[in-house]
Coordinates of C-alpha atoms and ligand atoms in Angstrom, one line a residue:
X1 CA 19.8 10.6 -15.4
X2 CA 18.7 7.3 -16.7
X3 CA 17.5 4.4 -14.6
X4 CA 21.0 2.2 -15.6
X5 CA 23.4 5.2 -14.4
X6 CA 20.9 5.2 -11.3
X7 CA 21.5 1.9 -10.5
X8 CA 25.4 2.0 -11.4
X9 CA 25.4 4.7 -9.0
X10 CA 23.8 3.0 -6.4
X11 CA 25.5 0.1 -6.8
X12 CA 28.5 2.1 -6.1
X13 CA 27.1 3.6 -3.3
X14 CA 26.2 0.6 -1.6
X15 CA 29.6 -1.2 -2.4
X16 CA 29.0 -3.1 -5.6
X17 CA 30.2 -6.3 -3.8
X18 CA 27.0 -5.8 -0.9
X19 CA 24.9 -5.7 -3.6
X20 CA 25.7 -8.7 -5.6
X21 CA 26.3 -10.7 -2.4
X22 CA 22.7 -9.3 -1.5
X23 CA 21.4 -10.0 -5.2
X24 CA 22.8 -13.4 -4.6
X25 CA 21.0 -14.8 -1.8
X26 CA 18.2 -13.5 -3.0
X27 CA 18.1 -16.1 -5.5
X28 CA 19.6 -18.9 -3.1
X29 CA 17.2 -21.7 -2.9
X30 CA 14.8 -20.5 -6.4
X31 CA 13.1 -23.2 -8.3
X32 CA 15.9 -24.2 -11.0
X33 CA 15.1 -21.9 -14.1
X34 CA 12.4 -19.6 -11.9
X35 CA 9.5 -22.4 -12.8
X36 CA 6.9 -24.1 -10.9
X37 CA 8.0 -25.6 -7.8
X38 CA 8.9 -29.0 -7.6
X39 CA 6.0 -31.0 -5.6
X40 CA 3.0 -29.0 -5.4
X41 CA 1.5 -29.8 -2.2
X42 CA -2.1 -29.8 -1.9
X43 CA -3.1 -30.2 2.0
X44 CA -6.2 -32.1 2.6
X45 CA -8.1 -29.9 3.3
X46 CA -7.8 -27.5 0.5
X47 CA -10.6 -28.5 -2.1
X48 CA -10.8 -26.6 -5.8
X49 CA -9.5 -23.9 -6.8
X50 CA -9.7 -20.2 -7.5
X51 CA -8.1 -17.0 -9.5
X52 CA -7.8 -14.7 -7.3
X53 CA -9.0 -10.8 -8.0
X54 CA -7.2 -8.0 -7.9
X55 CA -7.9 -4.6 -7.7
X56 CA -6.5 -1.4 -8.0
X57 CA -6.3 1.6 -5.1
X58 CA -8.3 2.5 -3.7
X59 CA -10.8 -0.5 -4.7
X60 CA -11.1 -3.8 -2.4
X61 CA -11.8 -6.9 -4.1
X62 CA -15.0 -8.4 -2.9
X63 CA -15.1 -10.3 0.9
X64 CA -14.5 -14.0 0.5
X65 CA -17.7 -16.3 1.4
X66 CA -16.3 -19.3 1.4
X67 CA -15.8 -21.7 4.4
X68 CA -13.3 -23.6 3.5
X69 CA -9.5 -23.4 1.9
X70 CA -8.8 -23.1 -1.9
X71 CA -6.3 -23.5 -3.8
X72 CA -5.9 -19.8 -4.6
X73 CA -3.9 -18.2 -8.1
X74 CA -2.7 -15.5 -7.9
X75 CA -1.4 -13.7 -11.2
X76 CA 0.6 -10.7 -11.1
X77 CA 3.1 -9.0 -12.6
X78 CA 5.8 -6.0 -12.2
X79 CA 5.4 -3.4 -14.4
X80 CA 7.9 -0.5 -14.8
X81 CA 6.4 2.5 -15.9
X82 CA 6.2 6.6 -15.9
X83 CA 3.8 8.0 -13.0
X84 CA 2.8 11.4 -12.5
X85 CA 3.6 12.5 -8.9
X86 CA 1.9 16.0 -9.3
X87 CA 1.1 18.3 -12.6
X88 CA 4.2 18.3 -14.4
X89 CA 6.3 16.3 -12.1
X90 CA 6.6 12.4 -13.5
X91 CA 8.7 9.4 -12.3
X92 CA 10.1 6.5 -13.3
X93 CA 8.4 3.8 -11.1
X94 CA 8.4 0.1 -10.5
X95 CA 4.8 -0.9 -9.9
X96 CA 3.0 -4.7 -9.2
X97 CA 0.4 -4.5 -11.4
X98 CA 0.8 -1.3 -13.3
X99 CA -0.8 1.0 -10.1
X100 CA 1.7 2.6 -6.7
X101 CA 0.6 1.0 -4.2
X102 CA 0.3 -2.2 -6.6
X103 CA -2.7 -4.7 -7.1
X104 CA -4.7 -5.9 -3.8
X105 CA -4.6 -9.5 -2.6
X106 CA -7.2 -11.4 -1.1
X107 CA -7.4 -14.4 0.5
X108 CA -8.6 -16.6 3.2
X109 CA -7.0 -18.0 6.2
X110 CA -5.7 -21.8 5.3
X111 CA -5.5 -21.2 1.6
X112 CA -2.8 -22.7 -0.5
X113 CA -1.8 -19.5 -2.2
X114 CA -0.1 -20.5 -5.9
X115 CA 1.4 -17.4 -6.7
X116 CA 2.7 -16.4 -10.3
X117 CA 4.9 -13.9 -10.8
X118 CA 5.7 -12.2 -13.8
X119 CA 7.9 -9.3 -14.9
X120 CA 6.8 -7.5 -17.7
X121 CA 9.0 -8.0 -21.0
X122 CA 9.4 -4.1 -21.1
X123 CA 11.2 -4.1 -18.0
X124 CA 15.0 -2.9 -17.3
X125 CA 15.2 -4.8 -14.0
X126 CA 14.4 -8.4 -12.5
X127 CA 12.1 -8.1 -9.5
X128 CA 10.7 -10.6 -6.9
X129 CA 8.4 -10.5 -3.9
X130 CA 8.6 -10.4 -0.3
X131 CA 4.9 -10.7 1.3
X132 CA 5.0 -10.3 4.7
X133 CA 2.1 -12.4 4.9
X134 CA 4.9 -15.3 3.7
X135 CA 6.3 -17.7 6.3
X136 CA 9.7 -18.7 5.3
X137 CA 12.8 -17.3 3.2
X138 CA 12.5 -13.8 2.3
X139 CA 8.4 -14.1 2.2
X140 CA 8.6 -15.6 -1.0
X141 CA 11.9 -13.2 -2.5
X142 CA 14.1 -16.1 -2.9
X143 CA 11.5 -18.4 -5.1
X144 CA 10.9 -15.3 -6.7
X145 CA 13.6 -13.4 -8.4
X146 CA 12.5 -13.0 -12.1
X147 CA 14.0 -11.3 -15.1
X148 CA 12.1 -9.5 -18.0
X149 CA 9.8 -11.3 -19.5
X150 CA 10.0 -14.2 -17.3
X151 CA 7.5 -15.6 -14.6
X152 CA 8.2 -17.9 -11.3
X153 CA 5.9 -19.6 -9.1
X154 CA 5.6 -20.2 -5.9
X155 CA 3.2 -21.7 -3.1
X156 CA 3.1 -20.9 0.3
X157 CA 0.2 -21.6 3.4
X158 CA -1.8 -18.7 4.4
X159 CA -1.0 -19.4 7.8
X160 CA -1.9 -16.2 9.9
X161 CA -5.0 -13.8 9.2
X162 CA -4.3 -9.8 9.4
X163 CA -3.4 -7.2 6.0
X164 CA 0.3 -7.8 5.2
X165 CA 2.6 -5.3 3.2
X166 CA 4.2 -7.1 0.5
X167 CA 7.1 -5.5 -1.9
X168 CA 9.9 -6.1 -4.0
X169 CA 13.4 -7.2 -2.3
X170 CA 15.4 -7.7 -5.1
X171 CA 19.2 -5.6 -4.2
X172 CA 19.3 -2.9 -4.2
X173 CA 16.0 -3.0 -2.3
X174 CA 16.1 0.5 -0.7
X175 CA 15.6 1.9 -4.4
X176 CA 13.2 -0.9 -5.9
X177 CA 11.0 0.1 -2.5
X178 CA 11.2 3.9 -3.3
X179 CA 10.4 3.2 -7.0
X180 CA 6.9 2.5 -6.0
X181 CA 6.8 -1.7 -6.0
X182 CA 5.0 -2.4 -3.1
X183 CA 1.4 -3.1 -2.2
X184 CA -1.1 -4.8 0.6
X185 CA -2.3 -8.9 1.1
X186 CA -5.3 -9.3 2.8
X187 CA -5.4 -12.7 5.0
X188 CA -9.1 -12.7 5.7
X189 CA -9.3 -14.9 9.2
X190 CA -11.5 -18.1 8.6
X191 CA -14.5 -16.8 10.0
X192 CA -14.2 -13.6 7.8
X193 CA -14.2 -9.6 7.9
X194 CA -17.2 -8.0 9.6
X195 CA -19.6 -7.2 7.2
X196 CA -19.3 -2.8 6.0
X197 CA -20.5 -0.6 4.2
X198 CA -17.6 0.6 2.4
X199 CA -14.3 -1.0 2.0
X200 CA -11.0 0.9 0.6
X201 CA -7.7 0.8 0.0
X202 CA -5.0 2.8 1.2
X203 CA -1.5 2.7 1.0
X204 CA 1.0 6.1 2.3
X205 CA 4.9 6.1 0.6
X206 CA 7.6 9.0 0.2
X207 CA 9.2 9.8 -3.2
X208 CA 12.6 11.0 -2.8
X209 CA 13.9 13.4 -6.4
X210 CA 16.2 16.0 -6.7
X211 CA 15.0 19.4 -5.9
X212 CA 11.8 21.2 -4.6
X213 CA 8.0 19.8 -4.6
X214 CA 6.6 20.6 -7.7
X215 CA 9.8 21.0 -9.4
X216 CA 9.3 20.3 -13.1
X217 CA 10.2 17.3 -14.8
X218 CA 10.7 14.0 -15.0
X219 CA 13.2 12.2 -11.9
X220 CA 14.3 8.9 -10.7
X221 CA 15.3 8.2 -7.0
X222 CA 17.6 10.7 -5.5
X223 CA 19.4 7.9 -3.3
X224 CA 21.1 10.8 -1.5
X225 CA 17.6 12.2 0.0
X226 CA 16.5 8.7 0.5
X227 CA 19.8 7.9 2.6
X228 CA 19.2 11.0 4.9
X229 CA 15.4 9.9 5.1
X230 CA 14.4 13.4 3.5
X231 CA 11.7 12.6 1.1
X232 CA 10.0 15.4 -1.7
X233 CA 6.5 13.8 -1.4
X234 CA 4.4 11.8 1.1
X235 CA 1.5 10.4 -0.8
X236 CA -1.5 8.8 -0.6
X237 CA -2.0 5.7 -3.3
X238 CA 1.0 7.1 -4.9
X239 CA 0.3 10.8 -5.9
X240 CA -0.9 14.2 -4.9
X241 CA -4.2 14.6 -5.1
X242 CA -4.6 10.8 -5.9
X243 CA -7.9 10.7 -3.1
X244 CA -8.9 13.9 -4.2
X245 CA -10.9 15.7 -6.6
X246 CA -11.7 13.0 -9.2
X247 CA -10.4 10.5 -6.6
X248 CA -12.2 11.3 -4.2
X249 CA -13.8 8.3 -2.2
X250 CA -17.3 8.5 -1.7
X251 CA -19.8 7.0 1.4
X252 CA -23.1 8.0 2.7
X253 CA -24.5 9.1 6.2
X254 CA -25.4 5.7 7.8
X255 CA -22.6 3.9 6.6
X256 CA -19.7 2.1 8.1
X257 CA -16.3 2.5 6.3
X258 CA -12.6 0.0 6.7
X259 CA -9.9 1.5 5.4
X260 CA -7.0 -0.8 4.8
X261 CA -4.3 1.0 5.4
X262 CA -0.6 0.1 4.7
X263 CA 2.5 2.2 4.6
X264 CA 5.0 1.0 1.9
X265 CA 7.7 3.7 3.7
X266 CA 10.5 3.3 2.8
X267 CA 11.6 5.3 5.8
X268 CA 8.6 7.3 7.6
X269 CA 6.1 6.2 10.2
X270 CA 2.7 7.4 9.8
X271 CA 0.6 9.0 12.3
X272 CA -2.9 8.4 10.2
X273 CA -5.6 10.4 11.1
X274 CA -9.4 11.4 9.8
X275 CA -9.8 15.0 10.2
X276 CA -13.3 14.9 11.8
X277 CA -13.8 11.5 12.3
X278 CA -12.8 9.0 15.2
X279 CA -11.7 4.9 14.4
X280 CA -14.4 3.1 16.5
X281 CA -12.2 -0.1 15.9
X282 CA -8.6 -0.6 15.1
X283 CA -6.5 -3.6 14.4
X284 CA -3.3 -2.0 15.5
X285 CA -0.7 -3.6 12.8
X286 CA -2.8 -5.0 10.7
X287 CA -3.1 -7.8 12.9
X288 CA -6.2 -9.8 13.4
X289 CA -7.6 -8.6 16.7
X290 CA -9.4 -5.6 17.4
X291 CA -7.1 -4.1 19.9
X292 CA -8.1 -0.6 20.0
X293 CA -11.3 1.2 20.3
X294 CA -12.2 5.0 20.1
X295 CA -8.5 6.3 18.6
X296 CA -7.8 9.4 17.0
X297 CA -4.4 8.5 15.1
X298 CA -3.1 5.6 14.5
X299 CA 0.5 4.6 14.1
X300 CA 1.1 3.1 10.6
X301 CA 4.8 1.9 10.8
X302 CA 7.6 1.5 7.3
X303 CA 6.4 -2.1 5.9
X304 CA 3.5 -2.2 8.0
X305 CA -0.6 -1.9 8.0
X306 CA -3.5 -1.2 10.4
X307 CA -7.3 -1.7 9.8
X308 CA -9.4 1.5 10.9
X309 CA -12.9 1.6 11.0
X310 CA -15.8 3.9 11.8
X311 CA -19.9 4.7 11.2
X312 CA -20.6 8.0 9.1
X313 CA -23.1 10.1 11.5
X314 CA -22.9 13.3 9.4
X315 CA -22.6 14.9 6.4
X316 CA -18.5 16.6 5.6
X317 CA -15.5 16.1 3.5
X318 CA -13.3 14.4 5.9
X319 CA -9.8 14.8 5.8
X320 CA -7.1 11.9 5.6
X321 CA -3.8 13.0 6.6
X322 CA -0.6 11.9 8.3
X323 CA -0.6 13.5 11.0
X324 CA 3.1 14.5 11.0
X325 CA 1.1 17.4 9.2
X326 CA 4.0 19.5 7.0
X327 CA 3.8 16.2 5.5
X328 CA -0.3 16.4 4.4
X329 CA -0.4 20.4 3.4
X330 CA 3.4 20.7 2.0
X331 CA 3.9 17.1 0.4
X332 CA 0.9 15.5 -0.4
X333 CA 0.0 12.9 2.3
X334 CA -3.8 14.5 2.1
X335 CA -7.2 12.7 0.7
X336 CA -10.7 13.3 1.3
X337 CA -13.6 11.0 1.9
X338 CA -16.7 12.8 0.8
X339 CA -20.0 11.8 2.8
X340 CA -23.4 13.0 1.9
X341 CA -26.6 12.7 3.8
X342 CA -28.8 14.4 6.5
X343 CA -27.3 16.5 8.5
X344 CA -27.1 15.5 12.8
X345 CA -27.2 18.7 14.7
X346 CA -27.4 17.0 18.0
X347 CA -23.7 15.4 16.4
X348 CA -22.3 18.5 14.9
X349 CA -24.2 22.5 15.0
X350 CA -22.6 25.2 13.8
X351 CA -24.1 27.9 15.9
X352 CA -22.2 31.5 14.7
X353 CA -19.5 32.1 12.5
X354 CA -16.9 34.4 13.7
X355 CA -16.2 36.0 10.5
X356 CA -18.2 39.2 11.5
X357 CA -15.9 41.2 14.1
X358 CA -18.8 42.1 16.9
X359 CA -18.7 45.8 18.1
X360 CA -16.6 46.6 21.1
Ligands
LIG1 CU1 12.0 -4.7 -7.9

């Protein structure tokens, strides 16, 4: 099926007249022709400016050092392209930045965020944002809605620290959500992150296509499975396998590791867990405050983030799962975090194997 009779489809599904009454109020209150907003304001205390950097998953762009608010520019743009779920199995997906989860944001608390969004002239669909890090109508959706080849702008305040979800909204936004166009802001607070070690990005999601895991072939949303919340894969940074073997993240004995970790959903909660590790810190939410210490698994809810953190005592391949666990060994919510270094048998001693029965 091809993305249009997908769309027609859903658009039948949800009641064609939902959707455009949906697709309209989306663009209520956008900048005449989707260009820069009229009156710029520049608050007082925002001095020069800045291009923001973006990274990939599971990369972190560098912490911010400054003391004081920019004007920060963001540059990003939707890109609809083929993924490969698994071997053999590729999708159709709507991406920020050309990567599920899409590009990482970075700013400071008190920036003046100028944010450019464009959608890429090969697209089939218009697409805006909603960053939950966005005070005010739709987090930025309504300034937003752009069609192929286009770009709006928008400013908002960074008003409140913590790691924010952000994502397309544009109707129908169950299907742009499931096509992979979501990704995490970071809202530094103005007296910055803890200094790590190691800083990555995370980011779970479901893919809902017809059929089996590891069917063959190439899909588009099953709307069906996504209606009844059934999803074919739970992934990591948008794949099977996408923290493992040559994606596998690396850290050292010694160290101290954040993982940013958002769930784009659309429908599951995550219960995220590090086989063989323990989160010294949490911010529970992604909000600013430490609010948990010494936790296990962590509750990661649909459009929603926490911050984990924890020192590397010894050497292992630890495991990062949901632990809802069908969902790590049968559809792909599964990556490893490989740490090297001097063994701790005071921390960890394996004493006998029980791989030898012992005569009776
Ligand atoms: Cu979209």
């Amino acid at each position: 099926m091809s993305l249009s009779d997908t769309i027609v489809r859903s658009s039948r599904r949800f009641g064609l007249a939902a959707a455009v009454l949906s697709f309209a109020a989306c663009t209520a209150g956008a900048p005449a022709g989707g260009g820069a907003p009229l009156g710029a304001i520049t608050p007082p205390d925002v001095t020069g400016e800045e291009i923001a950097v973006l990274t990939s998953p599971p990369n972190v762009p560098p912490p911010i050092t400054r003391t004081t608010p920019t004007k920060m520019i963001v540059n990003l743009e939707t890109i609809e392209k083929r993924i490969t779920l698994t071997d053999g199995v590729e999708y159709s997906a709507w991406t920020f930045g050309g990567s599920v989860p899409g590009s990482f944001i970075r700013v400071r608390e008190g920036d003046q965020v100028e944010f450019h969004l464009k959608n890429g002239p090969m697209s089939m669909m218009p697409h805006n944002i909603d960053l939950h890090a966005v005070t005010g109508q739709g987090g930025g959706a309504a300034a937003t809605l752009t069609l192929p080849g286009a770009e709006s702008v928008f400013s908002f305040a960074a008003l409140n620290p913590g790691l924010y979800v952000y994502h397309c909204a544009t109707s129908p936004v169950p299907m742009h959500i499931a096509n992979g166009i979501y990704g995490l802001i970071l809202v530094e607070p103005k007296g910055g992150m803890t200094p790590v070690d190691k800083e990555f990005y995370v980011m779970q999601s479901e893919f809902y296509t017809k059929g089996k895991f590891g069917d063959q072939g190439v899909f588009t949303l099953d709307m069906d499975k996504g209606t009844d919340e059934n999803p074919t894969y739970v992934v990591f940074n948008g794949s099977v396998g996408a923290l493992t073997g040559a994606g596998t993240l690396k850290a050292a004995v010694g160290e101290r590791v954040r993982l940013y970790v958002g769930n784009g959903g659309p429908n599951l909660v995550s219960s995220f867990h590090v086989i063989g590790e323990i989160f010294d810190k949490v911010y529970g939410e992604g909000g600013s405050t430490i609010n948990a210490t010494n936790v296990q698994t962590t509750l990661i809810p649909a459009g929603g983030s926490a911050i984990v953190e924890f020192a590397l005592e010894v050497p292992a391949n630890y495991i990062l799962v949901d632990h809802a666990i069908f969902r790590a060994f049968n559809k792909g919510a599964l990556g490893i975090l490989e740490v090297t270094g001097p063994e701790n048998l005071r921390v960890i001693n394996p004493i006998q194997a029980g791989t030898t029965p012992t005569p009776r």
